[in-house]
mmCIF file of C-alpha atoms in Angstrom:
data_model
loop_
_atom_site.group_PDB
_atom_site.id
_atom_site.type_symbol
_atom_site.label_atom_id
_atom_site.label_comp_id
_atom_site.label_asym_id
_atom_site.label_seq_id
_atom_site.Cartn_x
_atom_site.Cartn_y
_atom_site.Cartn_z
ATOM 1 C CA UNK A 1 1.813 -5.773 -16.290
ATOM 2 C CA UNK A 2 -1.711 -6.674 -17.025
ATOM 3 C CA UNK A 3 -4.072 -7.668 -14.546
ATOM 4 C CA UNK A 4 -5.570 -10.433 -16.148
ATOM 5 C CA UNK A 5 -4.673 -13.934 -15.244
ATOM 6 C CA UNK A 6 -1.492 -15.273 -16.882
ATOM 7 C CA UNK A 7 -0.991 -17.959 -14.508
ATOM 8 C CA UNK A 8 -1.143 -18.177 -10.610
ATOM 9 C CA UNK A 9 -0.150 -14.445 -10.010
ATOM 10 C CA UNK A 10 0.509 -13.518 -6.835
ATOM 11 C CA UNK A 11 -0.400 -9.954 -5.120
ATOM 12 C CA UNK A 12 -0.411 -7.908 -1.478
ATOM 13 C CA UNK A 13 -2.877 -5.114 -1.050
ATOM 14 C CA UNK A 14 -2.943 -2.974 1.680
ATOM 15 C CA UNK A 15 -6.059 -1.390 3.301
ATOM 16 C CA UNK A 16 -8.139 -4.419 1.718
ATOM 17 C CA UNK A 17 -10.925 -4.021 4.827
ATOM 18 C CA UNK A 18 -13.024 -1.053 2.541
ATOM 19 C CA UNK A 19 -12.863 1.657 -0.164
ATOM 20 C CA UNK A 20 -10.665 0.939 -2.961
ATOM 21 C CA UNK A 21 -7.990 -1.247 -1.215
ATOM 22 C CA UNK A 22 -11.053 -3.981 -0.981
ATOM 23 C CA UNK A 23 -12.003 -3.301 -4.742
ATOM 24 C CA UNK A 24 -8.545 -4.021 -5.545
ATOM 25 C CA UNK A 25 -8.255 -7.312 -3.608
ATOM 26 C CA UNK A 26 -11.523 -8.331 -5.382
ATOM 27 C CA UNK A 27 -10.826 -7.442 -8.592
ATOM 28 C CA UNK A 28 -7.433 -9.407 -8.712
ATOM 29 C CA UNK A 29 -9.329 -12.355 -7.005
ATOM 30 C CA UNK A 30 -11.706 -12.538 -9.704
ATOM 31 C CA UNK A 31 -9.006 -12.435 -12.397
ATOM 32 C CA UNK A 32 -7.685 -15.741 -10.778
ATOM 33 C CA UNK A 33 -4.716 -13.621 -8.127
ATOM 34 C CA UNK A 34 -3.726 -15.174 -4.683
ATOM 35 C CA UNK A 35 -3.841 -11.506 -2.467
ATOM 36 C CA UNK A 36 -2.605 -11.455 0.729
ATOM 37 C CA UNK A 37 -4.356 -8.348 1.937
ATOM 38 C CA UNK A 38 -3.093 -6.585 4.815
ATOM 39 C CA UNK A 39 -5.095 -4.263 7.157
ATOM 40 C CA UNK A 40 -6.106 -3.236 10.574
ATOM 41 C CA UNK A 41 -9.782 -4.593 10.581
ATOM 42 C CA UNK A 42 -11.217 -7.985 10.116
ATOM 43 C CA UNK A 43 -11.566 -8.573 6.035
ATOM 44 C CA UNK A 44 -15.029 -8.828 4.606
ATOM 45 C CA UNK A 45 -13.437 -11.241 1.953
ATOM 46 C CA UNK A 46 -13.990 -14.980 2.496
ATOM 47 C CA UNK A 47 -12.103 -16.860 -0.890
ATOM 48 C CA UNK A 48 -9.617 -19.584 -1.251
ATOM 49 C CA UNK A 49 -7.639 -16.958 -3.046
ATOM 50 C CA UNK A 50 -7.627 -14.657 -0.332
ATOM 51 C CA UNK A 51 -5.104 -14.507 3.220
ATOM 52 C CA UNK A 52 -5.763 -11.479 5.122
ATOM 53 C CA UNK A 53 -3.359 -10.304 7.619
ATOM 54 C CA UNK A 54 -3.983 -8.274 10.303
ATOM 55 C CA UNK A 55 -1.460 -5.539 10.695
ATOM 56 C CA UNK A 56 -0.664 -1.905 11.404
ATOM 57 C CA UNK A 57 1.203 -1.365 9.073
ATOM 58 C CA UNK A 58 3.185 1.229 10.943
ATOM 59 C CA UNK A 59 4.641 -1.786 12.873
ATOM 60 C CA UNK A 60 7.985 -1.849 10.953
ATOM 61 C CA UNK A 61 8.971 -5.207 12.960
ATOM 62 C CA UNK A 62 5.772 -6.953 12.646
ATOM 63 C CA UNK A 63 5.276 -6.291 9.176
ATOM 64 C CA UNK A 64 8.745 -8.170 8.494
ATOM 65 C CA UNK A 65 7.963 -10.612 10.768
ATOM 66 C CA UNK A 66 4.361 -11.574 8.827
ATOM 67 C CA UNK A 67 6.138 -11.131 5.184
ATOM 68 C CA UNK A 68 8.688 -13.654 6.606
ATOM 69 C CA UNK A 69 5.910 -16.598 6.619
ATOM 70 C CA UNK A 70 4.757 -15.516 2.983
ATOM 71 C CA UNK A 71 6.595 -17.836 0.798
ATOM 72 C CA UNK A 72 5.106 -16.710 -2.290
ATOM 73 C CA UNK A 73 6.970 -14.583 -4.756
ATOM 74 C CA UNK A 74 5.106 -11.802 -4.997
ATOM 75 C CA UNK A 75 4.426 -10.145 -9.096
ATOM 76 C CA UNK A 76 1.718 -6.896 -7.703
ATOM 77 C CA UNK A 77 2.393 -5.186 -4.396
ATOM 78 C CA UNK A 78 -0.284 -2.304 -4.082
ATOM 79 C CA UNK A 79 0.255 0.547 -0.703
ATOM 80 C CA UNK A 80 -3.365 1.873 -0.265
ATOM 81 C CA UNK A 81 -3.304 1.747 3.214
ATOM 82 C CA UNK A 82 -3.855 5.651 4.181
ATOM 83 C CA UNK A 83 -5.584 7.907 7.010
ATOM 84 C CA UNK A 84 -7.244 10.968 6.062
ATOM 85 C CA UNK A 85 -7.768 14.138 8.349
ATOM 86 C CA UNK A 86 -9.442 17.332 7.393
ATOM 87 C CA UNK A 87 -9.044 20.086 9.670
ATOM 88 C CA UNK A 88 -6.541 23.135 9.460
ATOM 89 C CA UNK A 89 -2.960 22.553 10.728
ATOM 90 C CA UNK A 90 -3.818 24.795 14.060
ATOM 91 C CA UNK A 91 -6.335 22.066 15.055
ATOM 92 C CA UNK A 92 -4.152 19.124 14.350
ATOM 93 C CA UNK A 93 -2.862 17.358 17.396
ATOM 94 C CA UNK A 94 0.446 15.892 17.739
ATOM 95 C CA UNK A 95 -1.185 12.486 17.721
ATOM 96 C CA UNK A 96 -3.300 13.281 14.574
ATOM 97 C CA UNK A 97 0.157 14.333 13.192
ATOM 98 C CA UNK A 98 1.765 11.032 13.886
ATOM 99 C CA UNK A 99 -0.622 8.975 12.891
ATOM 100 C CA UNK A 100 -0.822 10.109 9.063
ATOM 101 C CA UNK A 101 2.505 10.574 8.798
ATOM 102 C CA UNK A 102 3.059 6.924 10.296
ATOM 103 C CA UNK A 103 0.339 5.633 8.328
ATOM 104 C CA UNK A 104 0.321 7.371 4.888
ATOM 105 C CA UNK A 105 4.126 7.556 4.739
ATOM 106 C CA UNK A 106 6.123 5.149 7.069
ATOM 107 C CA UNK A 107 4.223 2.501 6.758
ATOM 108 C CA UNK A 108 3.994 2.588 2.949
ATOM 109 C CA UNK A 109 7.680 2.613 3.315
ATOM 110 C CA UNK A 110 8.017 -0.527 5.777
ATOM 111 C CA UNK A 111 5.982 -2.531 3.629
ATOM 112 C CA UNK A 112 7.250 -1.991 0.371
ATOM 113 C CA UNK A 113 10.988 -2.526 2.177
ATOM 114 C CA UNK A 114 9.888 -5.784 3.501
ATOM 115 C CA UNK A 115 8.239 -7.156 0.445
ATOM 116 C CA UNK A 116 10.784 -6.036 -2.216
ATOM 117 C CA UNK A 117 12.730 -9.189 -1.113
ATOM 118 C CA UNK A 118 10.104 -11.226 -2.322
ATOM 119 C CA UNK A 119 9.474 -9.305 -5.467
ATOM 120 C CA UNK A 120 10.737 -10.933 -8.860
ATOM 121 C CA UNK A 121 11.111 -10.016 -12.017
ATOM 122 C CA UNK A 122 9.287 -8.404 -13.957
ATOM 123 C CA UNK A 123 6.893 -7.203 -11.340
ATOM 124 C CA UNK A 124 5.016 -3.920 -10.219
ATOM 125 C CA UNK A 125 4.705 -1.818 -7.002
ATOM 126 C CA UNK A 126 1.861 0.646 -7.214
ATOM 127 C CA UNK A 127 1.477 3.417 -4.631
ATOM 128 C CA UNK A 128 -2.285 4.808 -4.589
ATOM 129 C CA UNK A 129 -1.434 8.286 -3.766
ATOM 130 C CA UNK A 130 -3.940 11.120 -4.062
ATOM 131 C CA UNK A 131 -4.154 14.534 -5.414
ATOM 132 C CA UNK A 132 -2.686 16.198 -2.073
ATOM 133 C CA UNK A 133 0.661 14.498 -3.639
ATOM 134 C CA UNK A 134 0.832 16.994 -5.968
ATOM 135 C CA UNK A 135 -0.919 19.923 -4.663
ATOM 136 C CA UNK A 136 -2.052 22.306 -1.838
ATOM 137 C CA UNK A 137 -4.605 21.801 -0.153
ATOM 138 C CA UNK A 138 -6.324 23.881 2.570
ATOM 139 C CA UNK A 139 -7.081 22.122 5.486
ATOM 140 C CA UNK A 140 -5.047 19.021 4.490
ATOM 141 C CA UNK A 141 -1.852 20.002 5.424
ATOM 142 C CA UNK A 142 -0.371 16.970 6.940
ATOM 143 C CA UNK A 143 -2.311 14.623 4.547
ATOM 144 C CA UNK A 144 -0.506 16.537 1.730
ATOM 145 C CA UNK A 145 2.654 16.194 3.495
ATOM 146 C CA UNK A 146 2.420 12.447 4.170
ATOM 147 C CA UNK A 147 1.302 12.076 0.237
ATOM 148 C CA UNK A 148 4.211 14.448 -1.022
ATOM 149 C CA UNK A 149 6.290 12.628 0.320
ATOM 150 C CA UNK A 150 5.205 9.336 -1.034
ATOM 151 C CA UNK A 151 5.134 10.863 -4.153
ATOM 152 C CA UNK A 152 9.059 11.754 -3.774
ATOM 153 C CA UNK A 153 9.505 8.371 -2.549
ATOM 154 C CA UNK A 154 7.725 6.491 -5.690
ATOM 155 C CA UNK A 155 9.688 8.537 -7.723
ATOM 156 C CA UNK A 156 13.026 7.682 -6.905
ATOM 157 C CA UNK A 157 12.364 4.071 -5.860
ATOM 158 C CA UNK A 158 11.293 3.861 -9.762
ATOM 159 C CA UNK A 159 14.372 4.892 -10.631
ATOM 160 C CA UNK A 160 16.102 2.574 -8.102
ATOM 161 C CA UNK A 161 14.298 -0.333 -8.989
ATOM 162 C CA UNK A 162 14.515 -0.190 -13.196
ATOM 163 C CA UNK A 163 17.627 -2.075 -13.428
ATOM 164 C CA UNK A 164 15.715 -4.803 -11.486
ATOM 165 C CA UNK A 165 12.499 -4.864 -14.073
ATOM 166 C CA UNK A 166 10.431 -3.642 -11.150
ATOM 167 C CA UNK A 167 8.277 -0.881 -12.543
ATOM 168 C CA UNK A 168 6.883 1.936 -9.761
ATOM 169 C CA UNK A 169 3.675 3.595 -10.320
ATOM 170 C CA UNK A 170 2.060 5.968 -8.261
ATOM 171 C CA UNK A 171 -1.505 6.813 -8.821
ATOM 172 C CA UNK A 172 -3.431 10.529 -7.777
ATOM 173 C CA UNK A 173 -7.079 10.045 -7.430
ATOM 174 C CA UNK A 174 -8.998 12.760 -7.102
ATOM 175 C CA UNK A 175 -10.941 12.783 -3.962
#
């Protein structure tokens, strides 16, 4: 699916308050997108083409609840959202644990369950993964857990979702 404007394309972006999930949201708004961008923190973006939504996205029931007032159909839905920890597994608390899991993981997997309903056809889901997806790395143990994982689950949703013209990527920046 190209980026470029075809007609009134319609997109949600996750972590769209910095970094790359913010780049995103801007780069689709300038190529003529509607984003709904979803995040924890106020949004620096102020654009008719813009609606942010402030979420955790590791609130399963909220997130449904907010994708229930989007009446849009949705052609781009982008997971970016992550949380990033770098310290050796020893050090890790249970709460550090939780929260990348919940964030990196889960909550990749909430939203792209509660925005596939409004998904048509052809669209694209892409998962901006990382590197720690697809290898070892010391000190990032949980972090490559959470993105292994996504990176299984991209994979076979991909495969899920062909029949439906919904095409999966997931993407593994360096870092």
């Amino acid at each position: 699916m190209c980026l470029k404007k075809l007609s009134m394309n319609k997109a949600i972006v996750t972590g769209t308050t910095s970094g790359l999930g913010l780049e995103i949201a801007k780069h689709l708004i300038e190529n003529g997108w509607k984003v709904y961008g979803f995040a924890r923190g106020s949004s620096k973006i102020k654009h008719h083409y813009y609606q942010h939504i402030q979420v955790d996205i590791t609130n399963s029931e909220l997130i449904q609840i907010l994708v229930e007032h989007i009446k849009d159909d949705i052609d781009l839905l982008v997971n970016n959202s992550a949380v990033f920890e770098y310290q050796s597994f020893k050090k890790m608390q249970i709460d550090d644990i939780d929260r990348i899991i919940d964030t990196n993981l889960k909550g990749a997997i909430y939203v792209t369950k509660h925005v596939l309903p409004l998904m048509k056809q052809p669209s694209r889901i892409i998962f901006i993964n990382s590197v720690a997806g697809l290898e070892e790395l010391e000190n990032q143990s949980i972090y490559c857990a959470s993105k292994y994982g996504l990176t299984g689950f991209a994979g076979v949703l991909g495969k899920e979702l062909q029949s439906k013209k919904i095409k999966v990527t997931s993407i593994h920046p360096g870092g």
